[in-house]
Each structure stands twice: as C-alpha cells, then as structure tokens.
Coordinates of C-alpha atoms in Angstrom, one line a residue:
X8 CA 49.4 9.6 20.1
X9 CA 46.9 10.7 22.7
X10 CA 46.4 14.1 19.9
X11 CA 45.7 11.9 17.4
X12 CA 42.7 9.7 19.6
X13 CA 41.4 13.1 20.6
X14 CA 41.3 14.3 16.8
X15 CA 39.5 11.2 15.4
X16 CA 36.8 11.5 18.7
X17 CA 36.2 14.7 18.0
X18 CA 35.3 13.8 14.4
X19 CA 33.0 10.8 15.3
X20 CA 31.4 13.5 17.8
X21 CA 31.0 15.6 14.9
X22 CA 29.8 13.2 12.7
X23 CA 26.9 11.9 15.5
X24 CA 25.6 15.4 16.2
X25 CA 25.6 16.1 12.7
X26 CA 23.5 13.0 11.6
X27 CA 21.3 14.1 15.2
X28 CA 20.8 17.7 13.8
X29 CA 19.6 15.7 10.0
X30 CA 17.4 13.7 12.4
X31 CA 15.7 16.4 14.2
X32 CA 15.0 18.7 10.7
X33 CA 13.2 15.1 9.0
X34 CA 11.6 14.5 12.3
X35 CA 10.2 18.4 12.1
X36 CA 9.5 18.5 8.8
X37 CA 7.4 15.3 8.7
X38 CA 5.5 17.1 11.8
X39 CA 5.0 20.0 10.1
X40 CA 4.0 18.0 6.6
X41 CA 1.6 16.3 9.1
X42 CA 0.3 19.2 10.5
X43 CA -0.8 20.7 7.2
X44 CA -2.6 17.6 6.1
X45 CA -4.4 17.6 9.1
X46 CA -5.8 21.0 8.4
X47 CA -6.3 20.2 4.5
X48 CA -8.2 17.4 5.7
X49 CA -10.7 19.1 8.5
X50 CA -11.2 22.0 5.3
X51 CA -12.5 19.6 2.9
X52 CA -14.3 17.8 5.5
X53 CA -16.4 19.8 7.6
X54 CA -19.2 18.4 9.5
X55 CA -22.5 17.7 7.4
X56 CA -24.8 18.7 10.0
X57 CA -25.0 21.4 12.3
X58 CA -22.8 22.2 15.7
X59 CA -24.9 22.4 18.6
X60 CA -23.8 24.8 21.4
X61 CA -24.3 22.4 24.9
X62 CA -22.1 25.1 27.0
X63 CA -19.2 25.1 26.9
X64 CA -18.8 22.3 23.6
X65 CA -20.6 21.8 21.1
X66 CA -22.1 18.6 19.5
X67 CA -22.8 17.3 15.8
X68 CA -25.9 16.6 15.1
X69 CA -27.0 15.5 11.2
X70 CA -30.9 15.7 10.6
X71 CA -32.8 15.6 7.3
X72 CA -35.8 14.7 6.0
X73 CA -39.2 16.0 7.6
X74 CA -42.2 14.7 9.3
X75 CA -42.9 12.9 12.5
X76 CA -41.7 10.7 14.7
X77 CA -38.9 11.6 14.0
X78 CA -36.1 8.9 13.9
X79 CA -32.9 9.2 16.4
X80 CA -29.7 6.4 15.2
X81 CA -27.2 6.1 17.7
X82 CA -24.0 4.9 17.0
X83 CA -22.1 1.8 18.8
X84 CA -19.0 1.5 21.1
X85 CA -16.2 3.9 19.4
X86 CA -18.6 5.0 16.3
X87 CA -20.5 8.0 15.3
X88 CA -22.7 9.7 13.1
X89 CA -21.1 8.1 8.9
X90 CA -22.2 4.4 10.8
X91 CA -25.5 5.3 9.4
X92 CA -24.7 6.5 5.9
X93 CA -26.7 3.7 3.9
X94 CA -29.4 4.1 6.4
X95 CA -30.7 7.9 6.7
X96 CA -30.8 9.0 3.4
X97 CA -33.2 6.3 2.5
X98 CA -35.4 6.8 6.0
X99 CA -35.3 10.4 4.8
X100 CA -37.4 9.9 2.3
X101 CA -40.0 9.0 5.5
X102 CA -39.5 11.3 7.9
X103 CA -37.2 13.0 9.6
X104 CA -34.0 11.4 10.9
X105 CA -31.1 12.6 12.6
X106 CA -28.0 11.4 13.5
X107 CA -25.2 12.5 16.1
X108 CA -21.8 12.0 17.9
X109 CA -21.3 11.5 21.3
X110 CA -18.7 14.4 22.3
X111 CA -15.8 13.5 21.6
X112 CA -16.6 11.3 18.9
X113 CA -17.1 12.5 14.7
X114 CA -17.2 16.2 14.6
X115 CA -18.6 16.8 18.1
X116 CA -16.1 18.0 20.9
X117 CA -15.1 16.9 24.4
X118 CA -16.8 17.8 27.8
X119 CA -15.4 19.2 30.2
X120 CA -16.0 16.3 32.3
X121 CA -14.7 14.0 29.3
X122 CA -16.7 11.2 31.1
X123 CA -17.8 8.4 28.5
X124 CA -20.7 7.1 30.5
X125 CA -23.6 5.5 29.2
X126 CA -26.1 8.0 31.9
X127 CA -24.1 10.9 31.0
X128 CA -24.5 10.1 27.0
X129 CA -28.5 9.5 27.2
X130 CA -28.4 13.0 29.5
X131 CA -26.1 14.7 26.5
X132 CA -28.3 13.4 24.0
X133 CA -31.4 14.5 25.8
X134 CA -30.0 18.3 26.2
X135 CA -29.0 18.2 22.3
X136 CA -32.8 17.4 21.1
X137 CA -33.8 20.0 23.9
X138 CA -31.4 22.8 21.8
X139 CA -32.4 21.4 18.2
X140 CA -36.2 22.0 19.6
X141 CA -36.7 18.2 18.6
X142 CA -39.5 17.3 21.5
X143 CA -40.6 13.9 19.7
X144 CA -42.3 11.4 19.6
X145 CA -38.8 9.6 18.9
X146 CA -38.1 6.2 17.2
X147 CA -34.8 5.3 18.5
X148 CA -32.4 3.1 16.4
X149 CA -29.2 2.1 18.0
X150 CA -26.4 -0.5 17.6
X151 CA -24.4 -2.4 19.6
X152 CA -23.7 -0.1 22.6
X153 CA -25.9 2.3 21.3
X154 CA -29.0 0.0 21.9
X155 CA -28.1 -0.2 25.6
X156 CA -28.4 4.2 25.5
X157 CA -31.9 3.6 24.1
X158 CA -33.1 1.4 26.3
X159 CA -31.8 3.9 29.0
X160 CA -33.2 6.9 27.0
X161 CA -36.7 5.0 27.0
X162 CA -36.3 4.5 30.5
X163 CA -35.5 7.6 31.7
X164 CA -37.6 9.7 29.5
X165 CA -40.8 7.5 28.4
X166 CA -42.9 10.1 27.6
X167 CA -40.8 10.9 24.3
X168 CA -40.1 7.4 23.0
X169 CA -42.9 6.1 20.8
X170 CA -41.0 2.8 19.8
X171 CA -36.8 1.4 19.5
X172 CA -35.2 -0.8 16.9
X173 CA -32.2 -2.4 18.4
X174 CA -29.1 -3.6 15.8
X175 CA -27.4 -6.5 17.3
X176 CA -27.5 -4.3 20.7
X177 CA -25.1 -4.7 23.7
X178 CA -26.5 -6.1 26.7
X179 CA -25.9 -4.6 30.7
X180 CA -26.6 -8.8 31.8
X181 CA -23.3 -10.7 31.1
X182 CA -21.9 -13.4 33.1
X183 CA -18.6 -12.9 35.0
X184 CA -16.8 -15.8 32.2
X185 CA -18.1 -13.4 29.5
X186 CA -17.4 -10.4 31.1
X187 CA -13.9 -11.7 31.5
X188 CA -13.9 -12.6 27.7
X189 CA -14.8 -9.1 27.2
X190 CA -12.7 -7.7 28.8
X191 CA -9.8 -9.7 27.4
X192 CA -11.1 -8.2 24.2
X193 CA -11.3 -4.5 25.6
X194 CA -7.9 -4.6 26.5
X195 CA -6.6 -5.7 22.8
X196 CA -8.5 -3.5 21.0
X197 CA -7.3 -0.4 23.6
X198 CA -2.9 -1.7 22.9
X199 CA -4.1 -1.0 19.0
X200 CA -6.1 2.0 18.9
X201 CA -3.1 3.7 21.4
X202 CA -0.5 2.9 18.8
X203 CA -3.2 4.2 16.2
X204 CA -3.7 7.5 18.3
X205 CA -0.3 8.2 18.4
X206 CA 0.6 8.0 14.4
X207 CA -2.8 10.2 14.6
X208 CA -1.8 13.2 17.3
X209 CA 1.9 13.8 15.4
X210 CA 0.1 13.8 11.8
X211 CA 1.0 10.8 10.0
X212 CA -2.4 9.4 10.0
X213 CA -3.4 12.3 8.1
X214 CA 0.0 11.9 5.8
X215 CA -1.4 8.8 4.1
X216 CA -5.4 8.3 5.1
X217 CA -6.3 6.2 2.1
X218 CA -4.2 3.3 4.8
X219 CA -7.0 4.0 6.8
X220 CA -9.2 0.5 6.4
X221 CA -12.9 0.8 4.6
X222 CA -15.8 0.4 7.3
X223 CA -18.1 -0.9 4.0
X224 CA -19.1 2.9 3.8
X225 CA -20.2 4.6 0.5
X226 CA -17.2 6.8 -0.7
X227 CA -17.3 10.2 0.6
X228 CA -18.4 9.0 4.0
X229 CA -15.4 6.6 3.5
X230 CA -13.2 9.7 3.2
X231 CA -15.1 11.6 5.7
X232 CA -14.2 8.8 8.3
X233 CA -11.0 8.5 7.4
X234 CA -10.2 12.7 7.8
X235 CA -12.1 12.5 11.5
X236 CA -9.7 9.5 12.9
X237 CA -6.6 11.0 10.8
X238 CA -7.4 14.7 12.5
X239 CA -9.5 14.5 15.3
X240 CA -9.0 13.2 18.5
X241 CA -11.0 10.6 17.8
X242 CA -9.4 7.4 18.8
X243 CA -8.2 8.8 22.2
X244 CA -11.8 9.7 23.5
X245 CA -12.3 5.7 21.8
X246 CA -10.0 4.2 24.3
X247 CA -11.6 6.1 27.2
X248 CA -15.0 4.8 26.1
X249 CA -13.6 1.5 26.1
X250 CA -12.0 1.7 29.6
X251 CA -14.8 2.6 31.1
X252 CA -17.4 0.0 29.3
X253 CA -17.2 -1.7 32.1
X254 CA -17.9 0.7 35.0
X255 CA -20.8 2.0 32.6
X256 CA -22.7 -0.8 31.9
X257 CA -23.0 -1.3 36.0
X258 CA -24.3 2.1 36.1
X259 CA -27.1 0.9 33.2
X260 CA -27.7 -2.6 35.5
X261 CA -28.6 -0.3 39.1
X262 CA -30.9 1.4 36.7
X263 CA -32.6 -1.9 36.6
X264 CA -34.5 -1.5 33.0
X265 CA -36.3 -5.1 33.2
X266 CA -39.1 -4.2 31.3
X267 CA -39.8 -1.9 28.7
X268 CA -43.8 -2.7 29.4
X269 CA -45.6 -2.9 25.6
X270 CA -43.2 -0.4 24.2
X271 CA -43.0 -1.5 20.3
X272 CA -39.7 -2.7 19.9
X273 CA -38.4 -4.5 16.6
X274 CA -34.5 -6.4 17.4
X275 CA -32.3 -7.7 14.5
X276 CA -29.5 -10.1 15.8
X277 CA -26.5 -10.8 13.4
X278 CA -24.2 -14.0 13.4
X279 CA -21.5 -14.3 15.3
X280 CA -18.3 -13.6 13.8
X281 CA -15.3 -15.4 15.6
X282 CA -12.7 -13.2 17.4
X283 CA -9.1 -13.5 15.7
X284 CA -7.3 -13.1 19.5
X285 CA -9.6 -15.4 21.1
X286 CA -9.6 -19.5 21.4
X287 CA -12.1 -21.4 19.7
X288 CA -13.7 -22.3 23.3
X289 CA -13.8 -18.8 24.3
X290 CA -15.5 -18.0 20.6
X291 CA -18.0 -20.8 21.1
X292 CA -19.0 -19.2 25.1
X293 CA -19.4 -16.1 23.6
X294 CA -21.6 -16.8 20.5
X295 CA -24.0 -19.1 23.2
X296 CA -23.7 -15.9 25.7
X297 CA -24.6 -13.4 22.5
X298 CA -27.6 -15.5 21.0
X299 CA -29.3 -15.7 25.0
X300 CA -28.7 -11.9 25.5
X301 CA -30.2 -11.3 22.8
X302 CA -33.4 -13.8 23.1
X303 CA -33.3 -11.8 26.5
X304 CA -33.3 -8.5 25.5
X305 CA -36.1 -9.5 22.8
X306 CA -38.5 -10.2 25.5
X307 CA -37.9 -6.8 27.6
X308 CA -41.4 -5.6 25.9
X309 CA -44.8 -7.1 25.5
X310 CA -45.0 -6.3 21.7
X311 CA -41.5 -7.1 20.3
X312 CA -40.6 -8.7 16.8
X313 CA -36.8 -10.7 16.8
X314 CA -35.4 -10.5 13.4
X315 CA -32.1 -13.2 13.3
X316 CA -30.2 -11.6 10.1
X317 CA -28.4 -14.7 10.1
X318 CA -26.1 -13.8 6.8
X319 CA -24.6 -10.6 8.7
X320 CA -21.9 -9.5 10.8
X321 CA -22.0 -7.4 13.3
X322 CA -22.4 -4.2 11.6
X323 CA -25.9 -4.9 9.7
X324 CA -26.8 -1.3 9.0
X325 CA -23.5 -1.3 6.7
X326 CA -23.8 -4.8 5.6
X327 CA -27.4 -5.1 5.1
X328 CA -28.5 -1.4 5.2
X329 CA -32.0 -2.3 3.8
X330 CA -33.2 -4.5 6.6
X331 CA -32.7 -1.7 8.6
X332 CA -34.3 0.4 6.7
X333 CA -37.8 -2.3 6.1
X334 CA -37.3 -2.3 10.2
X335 CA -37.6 1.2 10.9
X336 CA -39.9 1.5 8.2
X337 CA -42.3 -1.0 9.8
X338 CA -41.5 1.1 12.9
X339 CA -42.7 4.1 11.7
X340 CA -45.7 2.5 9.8
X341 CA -47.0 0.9 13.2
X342 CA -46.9 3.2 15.5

C-alpha cells in the first residue's frame, strides 16, 4: 500500500517538474523572441539626428534647417525629441531648429549621475549647444515642463535667449491643495508606467509595439516612438523624472525667476481636460489653479502676448501644430 502512494507521488512529482521544465523553455524563448525584436527595432530606428559626446554619454540632438536665431523645442514631463514632429519641419523652412532628449529620454543615454533635475537639464542642454557650436541667439519653445527649463535657461544664461514661446508650460508657484492634487496624479501615472517598464525591460513591448497607443504623431514618428519606449529604457528614466518633479520644481522656486524683464515672450494656454482618476471637485481646483498660473506666468515679461487655444488639449503642438508654428513664426519675425 505504502509502494503504491510512493509510486503515484513520484509520478505527480514527475508530472509537475515536467510541466516546470515546459514553463521555463516558453518563458526563455519568449525572452529571447523579445530580445531579437528589440534589436530589429533599434536597427530600423536609429536616431534622426546626431549623438553628441557630453563625456562619458552622449545626447540626441535633431537640427535642420538654417539661419538665425536659431529655434531650441524642449520637450515636456516624460517626452522627447518626436513631440515636435508637426512642428520643426515646417519652422525649418525658417530657420534653423533643433530638437533634443534629455539623457535618458529618446535616443540620448543616461548620466552618470542619472539625476532628472530641472538645473541639471538647463546645464546639459547648455553643454550640448556648447558641443554642437550652436552660440545663439536662441528662441526657446518649450511645453509643459519644458517651459519651466526655458524660463530657467533664460535666467541663467540671458545673454543667449533672444525671445521664449511657452506651450501650456508648467509652473514652479502651486498651492500646497494643488500640489497635493499633483501629486496624487504623479503617483498614478508612476503604478502604470512601472508595469509598462517591466513588459518593456523582458521584451514584450517590443513583441507587439503597434499596442503601443498613438500620441497624434505623423506615421513614422509614430513608429519611431513606439521602438524607443518598446527598446529603450525609456519609461524607467520617466518614472525617475516624475519622482523627483517635486524636489525639482523647489530647486526652480529658490532660483526665484520673477521676472523675465521685457524679454519677448508669446504663451499659448490649452483647455483643461478633466483627469479620469480625479473627482470632479478636485478637476474643477485644478482647471481654476491652471488658468491663474498661467495668467501669472503671462505677466513674468514686459512684452508678452497670451494666446488661450481654447479648442486644445494639452498637447497643442500635436493637436494644433500650426499655431505653434504662426507663434514661433511671429517669434522669429519680431525679434
């Protein structure tokens, strides 16, 4: 009797490390099928600009066009360089433009430091014009967060920055209610993009990227976003960014940038879109708290124009890429 329990547990032990064994080769093999898509992907998607050599990384910068100023787009929270596809190539035609990734971000690499600072972006961004010999005068165009690094650029390097166009910009000045809303916001976004960056690292982003959601980019910048968050590290250098939003943006507020004296300075403000996650109170604080940072920002310079695209989400320069465009044009036109 006791022979015959033995027998049949020795067969169910069989049976389990057998089906564990078939486990671990599908497991491997999907790696493995994930691995090679990952490199298929990077080959037919290399970097349309040039990589800058900062020491030790190097950074993705994207220029074309010529003349002067020349134009500088910085991306928002989490973006990079494609943001701006339905805006350079028509500023091109202008002057020239150039757009970049923050390292860690597109095609650029990580730091050493892998800080995600606004100060240490502006410096990075600084060092990378140095290198590209790009001495201005500069038009800076940034969104979201990236209007809070132009402001800071201005401010810590004046003598380069000839006029800014702010897209629906970030601002340092929040209350501690909205800060709190923010933050609530941050900490949703951070639960998704680590499941995200997870499917990403063991390849099976890069097994299906058309799943991948459209940003409202033209095709092939579609595809080229989709092979940097299915191959690069991407989403993990994201969530830093995020987590230290903000830690950064009281770095920006001890800079104190209260007035940006009669700098030319042209802001577009979208409408507020509501937040799925939040309440319908705590949509209705922050659309108020949106609408007066932006007045507020608006009337950091002397010789400012406040353009409410009031048809738009957040993400105008994808949305409405040609009143960007007029914008910068009129930018470039008066100055």
């Amino acid at each position: 009797m006791i022979s015959k329990k033995r027998g049949k547990l020795s067969w169910i032990i069989r049976i389990l490390w057998g089906l564990i064994l078939l486990l671990s080769i599908a497991v491997s093999y999907l790696y493995l099928t994930g691995m090679e898509a990952k490199d298929n992907l990077t080959l037919n998607n290399p970097p349309p600009g040039k990589l800058i050599n900062m020491g030790g990384y190097r950074m993705h910068l994207n220029c074309t066009g010529k003349g002067s100023p020349t134009v500088i787009l910085e991306a928002g929270a989490g973006d990079f360089s494609l943001s701006w596809a339905k805006v350079q190539p028509a500023i091109s035609h202008s002057t020239k433009v150039c757009s970049y990734d923050r390292a860690g971000f597109g095609w650029s690499e990580s730091d050493s430091t892998g800080e995600k600072s606004n100060i240490m972006a502006v410096k990075a961004l600084n060092q990378l014009l140095d290198k590209a010999k790009i001495d201005g005068p500069l038009v800076l165009v940034g969104h979201s967060l990236g209007g809070v690094n132009t402001r800071l650029f201005a401010k810590m390097y004046p003598a380069k920055v000839k006029g800014l166009v702010l897209i629906d910009p970030l601002y340092e000045h929040q209350s501690q209610s909205v800060e709190a809303i923010f933050q609530q916001s941050r900490e949703h976004l951070v639960g998704e993009y680590q499941t995200i960056s997870v499917l990403q690292s063991i390849g099976l982003l890069a097994l299906s990227p058309e799943e991948i959601p459209d940003q409202g980019l033209p095709e092939k910048a579609l595809w080229q976003y989709r092979a940097i968050l299915a191959t690069k590290p991407h989403l993990k250098n994201m969530i830093a960014e995020i987590n230290t939003l903000s830690e950064s943006l009281q770095q920006v507020k001890d800079k104190n940038i209260s007035s940006l004296g009669n700098l030319p300075l042209i802001l577009l403000s979208a409408k507020h879109e509501d937040v799925s996650f939040l309440s319908a109170e705590q949509n209705h604080e922050l659309a108020t708290a949106w609408d007066k940072m932006q007045k507020e920002q608006a009337l950091l310079s002397t010789n400012s124009q406040h353009i409410r695209v009031s048809n738009s989400g957040h993400y105008i320069q994808l949305e409405h890429p040609q009143i960007v465009v007029d914008a910068i044009t009129h930018m470039l036109n008066n100055t």
